[in-house]
PDB file of C-alpha atoms in Angstrom:
ATOM      1  CA  UNK A   1       0.987 -15.403 -17.192  1.00 39.00           C
ATOM      2  CA  UNK A   2       3.375 -17.667 -15.537  1.00 44.00           C
ATOM      3  CA  UNK A   3       3.495 -18.687 -11.567  1.00 34.00           C
ATOM      4  CA  UNK A   4       6.676 -21.012 -10.255  1.00 31.00           C
ATOM      5  CA  UNK A   5       5.405 -21.103  -6.696  1.00 34.00           C
ATOM      6  CA  UNK A   6       8.010 -21.552  -4.519  1.00 33.00           C
ATOM      7  CA  UNK A   7       8.843 -19.377  -1.752  1.00 32.00           C
ATOM      8  CA  UNK A   8      12.228 -18.048  -0.487  1.00 32.00           C
ATOM      9  CA  UNK A   9      13.407 -15.842   2.713  1.00 29.00           C
ATOM     10  CA  UNK A  10      15.995 -14.013   2.338  1.00 34.00           C
ATOM     11  CA  UNK A  11      18.937 -12.670   4.538  1.00 31.00           C
ATOM     12  CA  UNK A  12      18.869  -8.525   5.677  1.00 40.00           C
ATOM     13  CA  UNK A  13      21.341  -6.132   6.233  1.00 35.00           C
ATOM     14  CA  UNK A  14      20.015  -2.638   8.233  1.00 31.00           C
ATOM     15  CA  UNK A  15      20.497   0.473   7.588  1.00 34.00           C
ATOM     16  CA  UNK A  16      21.878   3.474   9.148  1.00 32.00           C
ATOM     17  CA  UNK A  17      22.286   6.993   8.406  1.00 35.00           C
ATOM     18  CA  UNK A  18      19.774   9.939   7.344  1.00 33.00           C
ATOM     19  CA  UNK A  19      17.983   9.417   3.928  1.00 36.00           C
ATOM     20  CA  UNK A  20      17.376  12.561   1.643  1.00 34.00           C
ATOM     21  CA  UNK A  21      20.384  13.524   1.328  1.00 32.00           C
ATOM     22  CA  UNK A  22      23.375  11.264   0.215  1.00 30.00           C
ATOM     23  CA  UNK A  23      22.227   7.360  -0.169  1.00 32.00           C
ATOM     24  CA  UNK A  24      22.566   5.534   3.480  1.00 32.00           C
ATOM     25  CA  UNK A  25      26.023   3.395   4.505  1.00 30.00           C
ATOM     26  CA  UNK A  26      24.825   0.277   4.667  1.00 25.00           C
ATOM     27  CA  UNK A  27      26.152  -2.620   7.414  1.00 23.00           C
ATOM     28  CA  UNK A  28      25.080  -6.336   8.085  1.00 27.00           C
ATOM     29  CA  UNK A  29      24.369  -7.404  11.648  1.00 30.00           C
ATOM     30  CA  UNK A  30      21.599 -10.218  11.881  1.00 29.00           C
ATOM     31  CA  UNK A  31      18.743 -11.520  10.095  1.00 32.00           C
ATOM     32  CA  UNK A  32      15.042 -12.905  11.954  1.00 34.00           C
ATOM     33  CA  UNK A  33      11.428 -12.915  10.703  1.00 39.00           C
ATOM     34  CA  UNK A  34       8.858 -10.151  12.199  1.00 36.00           C
ATOM     35  CA  UNK A  35       6.669 -12.387  13.742  1.00 36.00           C
ATOM     36  CA  UNK A  36       9.545 -14.272  15.772  1.00 34.00           C
ATOM     37  CA  UNK A  37      11.025 -10.946  16.890  1.00 36.00           C
ATOM     38  CA  UNK A  38       7.903  -9.975  18.265  1.00 37.00           C
ATOM     39  CA  UNK A  39       7.276  -6.654  16.805  1.00 39.00           C
ATOM     40  CA  UNK A  40       4.295  -7.531  15.281  1.00 41.00           C
ATOM     41  CA  UNK A  41       1.663  -7.059  18.028  1.00 42.00           C
ATOM     42  CA  UNK A  42      -2.561  -6.994  18.326  1.00 42.00           C
ATOM     43  CA  UNK A  43      -4.644  -4.372  18.387  1.00 45.00           C
ATOM     44  CA  UNK A  44      -6.020  -3.048  21.656  1.00 47.00           C
ATOM     45  CA  UNK A  45      -9.373  -1.603  22.136  1.00 56.00           C
ATOM     46  CA  UNK A  46      -8.633   2.442  21.725  1.00 81.00           C
ATOM     47  CA  UNK A  47      -5.105   2.217  21.080  1.00 92.00           C
ATOM     48  CA  UNK A  48      -3.448   1.861  18.026  1.00 97.00           C
ATOM     49  CA  UNK A  49       0.336   1.520  16.419  1.00 98.00           C
ATOM     50  CA  UNK A  50       1.692   1.210  13.049  1.00 98.00           C
ATOM     51  CA  UNK A  51       2.723  -2.286  13.544  1.00 98.00           C
ATOM     52  CA  UNK A  52      -0.968  -3.865  14.354  1.00 98.00           C
ATOM     53  CA  UNK A  53      -1.402  -6.617  12.441  1.00 98.00           C
ATOM     54  CA  UNK A  54      -4.646  -6.136  11.069  1.00 98.00           C
ATOM     55  CA  UNK A  55      -7.147  -7.916   8.635  1.00 98.00           C
ATOM     56  CA  UNK A  56      -8.048  -6.639   5.066  1.00 98.00           C
ATOM     57  CA  UNK A  57     -12.020  -6.755   4.582  1.00 98.00           C
ATOM     58  CA  UNK A  58     -12.200 -10.822   3.796  1.00 98.00           C
ATOM     59  CA  UNK A  59      -9.205 -11.359   1.748  1.00 98.00           C
ATOM     60  CA  UNK A  60      -8.302 -12.993   4.567  1.00 98.00           C
ATOM     61  CA  UNK A  61      -4.623 -10.854   4.317  1.00 98.00           C
ATOM     62  CA  UNK A  62      -3.108 -10.120   7.301  1.00 98.00           C
ATOM     63  CA  UNK A  63      -1.134  -6.879   7.796  1.00 98.00           C
ATOM     64  CA  UNK A  64       0.391  -3.778   9.883  1.00 98.00           C
ATOM     65  CA  UNK A  65      -1.990  -1.251  10.303  1.00 98.00           C
ATOM     66  CA  UNK A  66       0.527   1.424   8.417  1.00 98.00           C
ATOM     67  CA  UNK A  67       2.094   0.634   5.067  1.00 98.00           C
ATOM     68  CA  UNK A  68       5.003   2.519   3.725  1.00 97.00           C
ATOM     69  CA  UNK A  69       3.927   4.643   0.855  1.00 95.00           C
ATOM     70  CA  UNK A  70       5.575   4.942  -2.204  1.00 94.00           C
ATOM     71  CA  UNK A  71       4.249   7.503  -4.446  1.00 83.00           C
ATOM     72  CA  UNK A  72       3.931  10.724  -2.360  1.00 85.00           C
ATOM     73  CA  UNK A  73       3.143  13.558  -5.570  1.00 84.00           C
ATOM     74  CA  UNK A  74       3.495  10.227  -7.617  1.00 73.00           C
ATOM     75  CA  UNK A  75       3.288  10.756 -11.562  1.00 75.00           C
ATOM     76  CA  UNK A  76       5.072   9.785 -14.871  1.00 79.00           C
ATOM     77  CA  UNK A  77       7.660   7.605 -13.101  1.00 82.00           C
ATOM     78  CA  UNK A  78       8.759   9.526 -10.432  1.00 80.00           C
ATOM     79  CA  UNK A  79       7.189  10.577  -6.833  1.00 93.00           C
ATOM     80  CA  UNK A  80       9.043  12.187  -3.472  1.00 94.00           C
ATOM     81  CA  UNK A  81      10.727   8.207  -2.736  1.00 94.00           C
ATOM     82  CA  UNK A  82      11.320   7.742  -5.658  1.00 94.00           C
ATOM     83  CA  UNK A  83      13.882  11.189  -5.555  1.00 95.00           C
ATOM     84  CA  UNK A  84      15.388   8.941  -2.581  1.00 96.00           C
ATOM     85  CA  UNK A  85      16.947   6.420  -4.555  1.00 96.00           C
ATOM     86  CA  UNK A  86      17.152   2.681  -4.344  1.00 95.00           C
ATOM     87  CA  UNK A  87      19.469   2.580  -1.401  1.00 97.00           C
ATOM     88  CA  UNK A  88      17.536   5.541  -0.018  1.00 96.00           C
ATOM     89  CA  UNK A  89      14.359   4.413  -0.677  1.00 96.00           C
ATOM     90  CA  UNK A  90      14.888   1.178   0.125  1.00 97.00           C
ATOM     91  CA  UNK A  91      16.485   1.840   3.673  1.00 97.00           C
ATOM     92  CA  UNK A  92      13.700   3.456   4.632  1.00 97.00           C
ATOM     93  CA  UNK A  93      11.443   0.638   4.044  1.00 98.00           C
ATOM     94  CA  UNK A  94      13.601  -1.674   6.378  1.00 98.00           C
ATOM     95  CA  UNK A  95      14.146   1.007   8.999  1.00 98.00           C
ATOM     96  CA  UNK A  96       9.773   0.791   8.716  1.00 98.00           C
ATOM     97  CA  UNK A  97      10.120  -3.772   8.604  1.00 98.00           C
ATOM     98  CA  UNK A  98      12.156  -3.308  11.871  1.00 97.00           C
ATOM     99  CA  UNK A  99       9.276  -1.594  13.706  1.00 97.00           C
ATOM    100  CA  UNK A 100       6.474  -3.638  12.773  1.00 98.00           C
ATOM    101  CA  UNK A 101       5.527  -2.561   9.836  1.00 98.00           C
ATOM    102  CA  UNK A 102       4.880  -5.252   6.779  1.00 98.00           C
ATOM    103  CA  UNK A 103       2.906  -3.377   4.288  1.00 98.00           C
ATOM    104  CA  UNK A 104       4.312  -1.814   1.459  1.00 98.00           C
ATOM    105  CA  UNK A 105       2.476   0.002  -0.974  1.00 97.00           C
ATOM    106  CA  UNK A 106       2.997   1.399  -4.357  1.00 97.00           C
ATOM    107  CA  UNK A 107       2.211   1.680  -8.091  1.00 96.00           C
ATOM    108  CA  UNK A 108       3.294   1.659 -11.723  1.00 96.00           C
ATOM    109  CA  UNK A 109       3.287   5.534 -12.718  1.00 93.00           C
ATOM    110  CA  UNK A 110       5.481   5.825  -9.018  1.00 96.00           C
ATOM    111  CA  UNK A 111       8.535   4.737  -9.974  1.00 95.00           C
ATOM    112  CA  UNK A 112       9.577   2.992  -7.133  1.00 97.00           C
ATOM    113  CA  UNK A 113       9.528  -0.643  -8.180  1.00 97.00           C
ATOM    114  CA  UNK A 114      12.852  -1.438  -7.945  1.00 96.00           C
ATOM    115  CA  UNK A 115      13.410   0.308  -5.057  1.00 96.00           C
ATOM    116  CA  UNK A 116      10.233  -1.735  -2.927  1.00 96.00           C
ATOM    117  CA  UNK A 117      12.156  -4.644  -4.795  1.00 97.00           C
ATOM    118  CA  UNK A 118      15.597  -3.610  -2.926  1.00 97.00           C
ATOM    119  CA  UNK A 119      13.452  -3.210   0.394  1.00 98.00           C
ATOM    120  CA  UNK A 120      12.011  -6.854   0.024  1.00 98.00           C
ATOM    121  CA  UNK A 121      15.379  -8.087  -1.064  1.00 97.00           C
ATOM    122  CA  UNK A 122      16.887  -6.802   2.874  1.00 97.00           C
ATOM    123  CA  UNK A 123      14.097  -7.862   5.124  1.00 98.00           C
ATOM    124  CA  UNK A 124      12.887 -11.269   3.370  1.00 97.00           C
ATOM    125  CA  UNK A 125      10.683 -10.648  -0.211  1.00 94.00           C
ATOM    126  CA  UNK A 126       7.636 -12.873   1.244  1.00 93.00           C
ATOM    127  CA  UNK A 127       7.863 -11.343   4.829  1.00 98.00           C
ATOM    128  CA  UNK A 128       6.101  -8.348   2.928  1.00 98.00           C
ATOM    129  CA  UNK A 129       2.879  -7.471   2.103  1.00 98.00           C
ATOM    130  CA  UNK A 130       2.166  -5.785  -1.154  1.00 98.00           C
ATOM    131  CA  UNK A 131       0.039  -3.788  -3.232  1.00 98.00           C
ATOM    132  CA  UNK A 132       0.643  -2.226  -6.116  1.00 98.00           C
ATOM    133  CA  UNK A 133      -1.415  -0.797  -9.396  1.00 98.00           C
ATOM    134  CA  UNK A 134      -2.042  -0.431 -12.663  1.00 98.00           C
ATOM    135  CA  UNK A 135      -3.984   2.333 -15.770  1.00 97.00           C
ATOM    136  CA  UNK A 136      -4.156  -0.331 -17.726  1.00 98.00           C
ATOM    137  CA  UNK A 137      -7.684  -1.124 -19.395  1.00 98.00           C
ATOM    138  CA  UNK A 138      -7.348  -3.773 -21.878  1.00 98.00           C
ATOM    139  CA  UNK A 139      -6.977  -7.401 -21.160  1.00 98.00           C
ATOM    140  CA  UNK A 140      -3.461  -7.815 -22.991  1.00 98.00           C
ATOM    141  CA  UNK A 141      -2.226  -4.975 -21.821  1.00 98.00           C
ATOM    142  CA  UNK A 142      -3.118  -6.198 -17.876  1.00 98.00           C
ATOM    143  CA  UNK A 143      -1.079  -9.393 -18.967  1.00 98.00           C
ATOM    144  CA  UNK A 144       1.711  -7.255 -20.106  1.00 98.00           C
ATOM    145  CA  UNK A 145       1.946  -5.161 -17.221  1.00 98.00           C
ATOM    146  CA  UNK A 146       1.192  -8.528 -14.249  1.00 98.00           C
ATOM    147  CA  UNK A 147       4.208 -10.236 -15.862  1.00 98.00           C
ATOM    148  CA  UNK A 148       6.661  -6.653 -15.970  1.00 98.00           C
ATOM    149  CA  UNK A 149       5.753  -5.956 -12.485  1.00 98.00           C
ATOM    150  CA  UNK A 150       6.241  -9.271 -11.402  1.00 98.00           C
ATOM    151  CA  UNK A 151      10.400  -8.995 -12.876  1.00 98.00           C
ATOM    152  CA  UNK A 152      10.534  -5.350 -11.321  1.00 98.00           C
ATOM    153  CA  UNK A 153       9.240  -6.306  -7.776  1.00 98.00           C
ATOM    154  CA  UNK A 154      11.573  -9.656  -7.488  1.00 97.00           C
ATOM    155  CA  UNK A 155       8.335 -11.762  -6.441  1.00 97.00           C
ATOM    156  CA  UNK A 156       6.248 -14.396  -8.463  1.00 97.00           C
ATOM    157  CA  UNK A 157       2.749 -13.533  -6.196  1.00 98.00           C
ATOM    158  CA  UNK A 158       1.979 -10.046  -5.575  1.00 98.00           C
ATOM    159  CA  UNK A 159      -0.645  -9.767  -2.651  1.00 98.00           C
ATOM    160  CA  UNK A 160      -2.999  -7.017  -4.006  1.00 98.00           C
ATOM    161  CA  UNK A 161      -2.768  -5.369  -7.645  1.00 98.00           C
ATOM    162  CA  UNK A 162      -5.825  -2.309  -7.599  1.00 98.00           C
ATOM    163  CA  UNK A 163      -6.896  -0.731 -10.915  1.00 98.00           C
ATOM    164  CA  UNK A 164      -5.291   2.966 -10.558  1.00 98.00           C
ATOM    165  CA  UNK A 165      -6.631   6.440  -9.943  1.00 97.00           C
ATOM    166  CA  UNK A 166     -10.625   5.415 -11.440  1.00 98.00           C
ATOM    167  CA  UNK A 167     -12.720   8.219 -11.863  1.00 98.00           C
ATOM    168  CA  UNK A 168     -15.012   7.364 -14.317  1.00 98.00           C
ATOM    169  CA  UNK A 169     -18.802   6.033 -13.322  1.00 98.00           C
ATOM    170  CA  UNK A 170     -18.566   3.539 -15.717  1.00 98.00           C
ATOM    171  CA  UNK A 171     -15.026   1.677 -14.956  1.00 98.00           C
ATOM    172  CA  UNK A 172     -16.738  -1.885 -14.482  1.00 98.00           C
ATOM    173  CA  UNK A 173     -18.065  -1.377 -18.231  1.00 98.00           C
ATOM    174  CA  UNK A 174     -14.719   0.084 -19.073  1.00 98.00           C
ATOM    175  CA  UNK A 175     -12.240  -1.928 -17.807  1.00 98.00           C
ATOM    176  CA  UNK A 176     -13.508  -5.092 -18.116  1.00 98.00           C
ATOM    177  CA  UNK A 177     -10.914  -6.324 -19.815  1.00 98.00           C
ATOM    178  CA  UNK A 178      -8.244  -5.563 -16.745  1.00 98.00           C
ATOM    179  CA  UNK A 179     -10.914  -7.224 -14.472  1.00 98.00           C
ATOM    180  CA  UNK A 180     -11.039 -10.314 -16.481  1.00 98.00           C
ATOM    181  CA  UNK A 181      -7.415 -10.757 -16.223  1.00 98.00           C
ATOM    182  CA  UNK A 182      -7.057 -10.253 -12.321  1.00 98.00           C
ATOM    183  CA  UNK A 183      -9.678 -12.433 -11.458  1.00 98.00           C
ATOM    184  CA  UNK A 184      -7.894 -15.135 -13.576  1.00 98.00           C
ATOM    185  CA  UNK A 185      -4.683 -14.240 -12.019  1.00 98.00           C
ATOM    186  CA  UNK A 186      -5.974 -14.459  -8.647  1.00 98.00           C
ATOM    187  CA  UNK A 187      -7.538 -17.901  -9.464  1.00 98.00           C
ATOM    188  CA  UNK A 188      -3.859 -18.899 -10.073  1.00 98.00           C
ATOM    189  CA  UNK A 189      -2.214 -17.554  -7.209  1.00 98.00           C
ATOM    190  CA  UNK A 190      -0.211 -15.312  -9.024  1.00 98.00           C
ATOM    191  CA  UNK A 191      -2.501 -12.346  -6.728  1.00 98.00           C
ATOM    192  CA  UNK A 192      -4.314 -12.560  -3.718  1.00 98.00           C
ATOM    193  CA  UNK A 193      -6.820  -9.998  -3.752  1.00 98.00           C
ATOM    194  CA  UNK A 194      -7.732  -7.114  -6.302  1.00 98.00           C
ATOM    195  CA  UNK A 195      -9.584  -3.973  -6.243  1.00 98.00           C
ATOM    196  CA  UNK A 196      -9.727   0.100  -6.721  1.00 98.00           C
ATOM    197  CA  UNK A 197      -8.453   3.116  -5.674  1.00 98.00           C
ATOM    198  CA  UNK A 198     -10.886   5.648  -6.776  1.00 96.00           C
ATOM    199  CA  UNK A 199     -10.781   9.550  -7.541  1.00 96.00           C
ATOM    200  CA  UNK A 200     -13.747  10.031  -7.668  1.00 98.00           C
ATOM    201  CA  UNK A 201     -17.173   9.911  -5.649  1.00 98.00           C
ATOM    202  CA  UNK A 202     -19.094   8.187  -8.242  1.00 98.00           C
ATOM    203  CA  UNK A 203     -16.325   5.995  -9.059  1.00 98.00           C
ATOM    204  CA  UNK A 204     -16.111   4.870  -5.163  1.00 98.00           C
ATOM    205  CA  UNK A 205     -19.854   4.822  -5.481  1.00 98.00           C
ATOM    206  CA  UNK A 206     -19.905   1.979  -8.192  1.00 98.00           C
ATOM    207  CA  UNK A 207     -16.780   0.609  -5.898  1.00 98.00           C
ATOM    208  CA  UNK A 208     -19.384   0.243  -3.274  1.00 98.00           C
ATOM    209  CA  UNK A 209     -21.496  -1.747  -5.443  1.00 98.00           C
ATOM    210  CA  UNK A 210     -19.673  -3.866  -7.426  1.00 98.00           C
ATOM    211  CA  UNK A 211     -19.025  -7.426  -6.056  1.00 98.00           C
ATOM    212  CA  UNK A 212     -15.370  -8.016  -8.119  1.00 98.00           C
ATOM    213  CA  UNK A 213     -13.851  -5.297  -5.309  1.00 98.00           C
ATOM    214  CA  UNK A 214     -12.274  -7.126  -2.738  1.00 98.00           C
ATOM    215  CA  UNK A 215      -9.957  -4.213  -1.507  1.00 98.00           C
ATOM    216  CA  UNK A 216     -10.514  -0.322  -2.545  1.00 98.00           C
ATOM    217  CA  UNK A 217      -8.054   2.463  -1.289  1.00 98.00           C
ATOM    218  CA  UNK A 218      -9.871   5.928  -0.029  1.00 98.00           C
ATOM    219  CA  UNK A 219      -9.341   9.315  -0.241  1.00 97.00           C
ATOM    220  CA  UNK A 220     -10.017  10.219   3.842  1.00 98.00           C
ATOM    221  CA  UNK A 221      -9.121  13.001   6.114  1.00 98.00           C
ATOM    222  CA  UNK A 222     -11.428  15.531   8.085  1.00 98.00           C
ATOM    223  CA  UNK A 223     -11.314  18.695   6.402  1.00 98.00           C
ATOM    224  CA  UNK A 224     -12.330  16.946   2.556  1.00 98.00           C
ATOM    225  CA  UNK A 225      -8.720  17.929   1.313  1.00 98.00           C
ATOM    226  CA  UNK A 226      -7.733  16.039  -2.206  1.00 96.00           C
ATOM    227  CA  UNK A 227     -11.168  13.930  -1.711  1.00 98.00           C
ATOM    228  CA  UNK A 228     -13.484  12.319  -3.587  1.00 97.00           C
ATOM    229  CA  UNK A 229     -16.167  14.344  -1.869  1.00 98.00           C
ATOM    230  CA  UNK A 230     -16.617  16.113   1.705  1.00 98.00           C
ATOM    231  CA  UNK A 231     -15.855  13.599   4.846  1.00 98.00           C
ATOM    232  CA  UNK A 232     -19.064  12.375   5.641  1.00 98.00           C
ATOM    233  CA  UNK A 233     -20.316  11.405   2.271  1.00 98.00           C
ATOM    234  CA  UNK A 234     -17.481   9.405   2.125  1.00 98.00           C
ATOM    235  CA  UNK A 235     -17.547   7.862   5.057  1.00 98.00           C
ATOM    236  CA  UNK A 236     -21.163   7.279   4.279  1.00 98.00           C
ATOM    237  CA  UNK A 237     -19.797   4.869   1.007  1.00 98.00           C
ATOM    238  CA  UNK A 238     -16.763   3.612   3.089  1.00 98.00           C
ATOM    239  CA  UNK A 239     -19.560   1.807   5.516  1.00 98.00           C
ATOM    240  CA  UNK A 240     -21.449   0.500   2.796  1.00 98.00           C
ATOM    241  CA  UNK A 241     -18.493  -1.187   1.741  1.00 98.00           C
ATOM    242  CA  UNK A 242     -16.872  -2.341   5.051  1.00 98.00           C
ATOM    243  CA  UNK A 243     -20.415  -3.523   6.050  1.00 98.00           C
ATOM    244  CA  UNK A 244     -20.056  -5.779   2.169  1.00 98.00           C
ATOM    245  CA  UNK A 245     -16.891  -7.336   4.093  1.00 98.00           C
ATOM    246  CA  UNK A 246     -14.719  -5.063   1.300  1.00 98.00           C
ATOM    247  CA  UNK A 247     -11.004  -4.226   3.105  1.00 98.00           C
ATOM    248  CA  UNK A 248     -10.828  -0.472   3.101  1.00 98.00           C
ATOM    249  CA  UNK A 249      -7.233   1.263   2.783  1.00 98.00           C
ATOM    250  CA  UNK A 250      -6.958   5.343   4.130  1.00 98.00           C
ATOM    251  CA  UNK A 251      -4.836   7.202   1.938  1.00 98.00           C
ATOM    252  CA  UNK A 252      -4.391  11.364   1.547  1.00 97.00           C
ATOM    253  CA  UNK A 253      -4.495  11.190   5.191  1.00 98.00           C
ATOM    254  CA  UNK A 254      -2.915  14.228   5.378  1.00 97.00           C
ATOM    255  CA  UNK A 255      -4.524  15.689   2.254  1.00 96.00           C
ATOM    256  CA  UNK A 256      -1.605  15.371   0.406  1.00 94.00           C
ATOM    257  CA  UNK A 257       0.406  18.064   2.388  1.00 94.00           C
ATOM    258  CA  UNK A 258      -2.809  20.317   2.878  1.00 97.00           C
ATOM    259  CA  UNK A 259      -2.813  19.243   6.887  1.00 98.00           C
ATOM    260  CA  UNK A 260       1.268  19.293   7.272  1.00 95.00           C
ATOM    261  CA  UNK A 261       0.844  21.291   9.818  1.00 97.00           C
ATOM    262  CA  UNK A 262      -1.928  19.817  11.694  1.00 98.00           C
ATOM    263  CA  UNK A 263      -0.430  15.980  11.390  1.00 97.00           C
ATOM    264  CA  UNK A 264      -1.946  15.710  15.522  1.00 98.00           C
ATOM    265  CA  UNK A 265      -5.085  16.275  14.356  1.00 98.00           C
ATOM    266  CA  UNK A 266      -5.312  14.449  10.940  1.00 98.00           C
ATOM    267  CA  UNK A 267      -3.806  11.437  12.652  1.00 98.00           C
ATOM    268  CA  UNK A 268      -6.222  11.332  15.281  1.00 97.00           C
ATOM    269  CA  UNK A 269      -8.655  11.491  13.036  1.00 98.00           C
ATOM    270  CA  UNK A 270      -7.422   8.563  10.697  1.00 98.00           C
ATOM    271  CA  UNK A 271      -6.972   6.597  13.953  1.00 96.00           C
ATOM    272  CA  UNK A 272     -10.346   6.682  15.138  1.00 96.00           C
ATOM    273  CA  UNK A 273     -12.277   5.434  11.955  1.00 97.00           C
ATOM    274  CA  UNK A 274     -13.766   2.204  12.137  1.00 94.00           C
ATOM    275  CA  UNK A 275     -14.474   2.112   8.137  1.00 97.00           C
ATOM    276  CA  UNK A 276     -10.602   1.753   7.710  1.00 98.00           C
ATOM    277  CA  UNK A 277      -8.573  -1.291   7.883  1.00 98.00           C
ATOM    278  CA  UNK A 278      -5.422   0.271   7.635  1.00 98.00           C
ATOM    279  CA  UNK A 279      -3.954   3.406   6.204  1.00 98.00           C
ATOM    280  CA  UNK A 280      -0.990   4.158   4.074  1.00 98.00           C
ATOM    281  CA  UNK A 281       0.877   7.572   4.423  1.00 97.00           C
ATOM    282  CA  UNK A 282       4.702   8.423   2.355  1.00 96.00           C
ATOM    283  CA  UNK A 283       7.687   9.813   3.745  1.00 96.00           C
ATOM    284  CA  UNK A 284      10.830  11.530   2.873  1.00 95.00           C
ATOM    285  CA  UNK A 285      12.757  11.153   5.872  1.00 96.00           C
ATOM    286  CA  UNK A 286      13.275   8.137   8.495  1.00 97.00           C
ATOM    287  CA  UNK A 287      11.989  10.366  11.108  1.00 97.00           C
ATOM    288  CA  UNK A 288       9.149  11.380  10.106  1.00 97.00           C
ATOM    289  CA  UNK A 289       8.160   8.041   9.739  1.00 98.00           C
ATOM    290  CA  UNK A 290       9.396   7.636  13.399  1.00 98.00           C
ATOM    291  CA  UNK A 291       7.105  10.503  14.326  1.00 98.00           C
ATOM    292  CA  UNK A 292       3.818   8.881  13.366  1.00 98.00           C
ATOM    293  CA  UNK A 293       4.797   5.520  14.919  1.00 98.00           C
ATOM    294  CA  UNK A 294       5.380   7.459  18.712  1.00 98.00           C
ATOM    295  CA  UNK A 295       2.277   9.549  17.893  1.00 98.00           C
ATOM    296  CA  UNK A 296      -0.367   6.911  17.078  1.00 98.00           C
ATOM    297  CA  UNK A 297      -0.364   5.063  20.068  1.00 97.00           C
ATOM    298  CA  UNK A 298      -1.137   8.178  21.575  1.00 97.00           C
ATOM    299  CA  UNK A 299      -3.577   9.402  19.588  1.00 97.00           C
ATOM    300  CA  UNK A 300      -5.574   7.426  19.329  1.00 96.00           C
ATOM    301  CA  UNK A 301      -5.884   6.289  22.752  1.00 94.00           C
ATOM    302  CA  UNK A 302      -6.535  10.026  23.585  1.00 90.00           C
TER     303      UNK A 302
END
């Protein structure tokens, strides 16, 4: 594994036009740093915004409350966002960044590394907190993944790398090689934090008890759709994680589409949870992101 340091802050362009149909038209304006522009805000009690800057557990990583996800129905190197095209989804990332969202979330199997790279090229790649995931178990495969991920994403350092879609109650033993490589990568500065995303209750419970886990990405919504267990059971595990200082990112906020007609209910529920630091959501069009950005402060304060 190699790390060649040196952070560069790129220039950026903005995107206009609808996404999800033809590729958006590009036009150049000015560039600005997120903090200097005043887009990043600090959360106030009872009222939350997508742009709130929060700290992820004990990692010290500061990021926006909302992550733009790249993996809606993501599998076999494709997803809703991948099908928008590199410039289409890249434009959505730029739009979200303009609203103060500096947290981008993806995985190898979503097929959106190149899309993320384009978005980061526009906004300055080191202005973004980046999370991706690997399905590898062995040390050799994980080393290869880290090298490939950094090439595909155009970053020497990846902020957060998770072991993806864990279901086994014995994953800490089965993924020992991958965990060792990620630990070494963290020591070398190649990544800043490591952890897991879980897809079974047993895997989630083990993550809560495993000191190696810095960050957990957990499925949570009020109806238990596409979750590891019922909400009360999952929340009990997440409270254990929270008490241990782990960073927690909520996912499946809309229950993989099961709550698409109850967006307000799902969003209000997530916004009022005290156990998640941030949440990730995937969008197929800019107006969907804009709706969530508008609703979150109102629903969280209600």
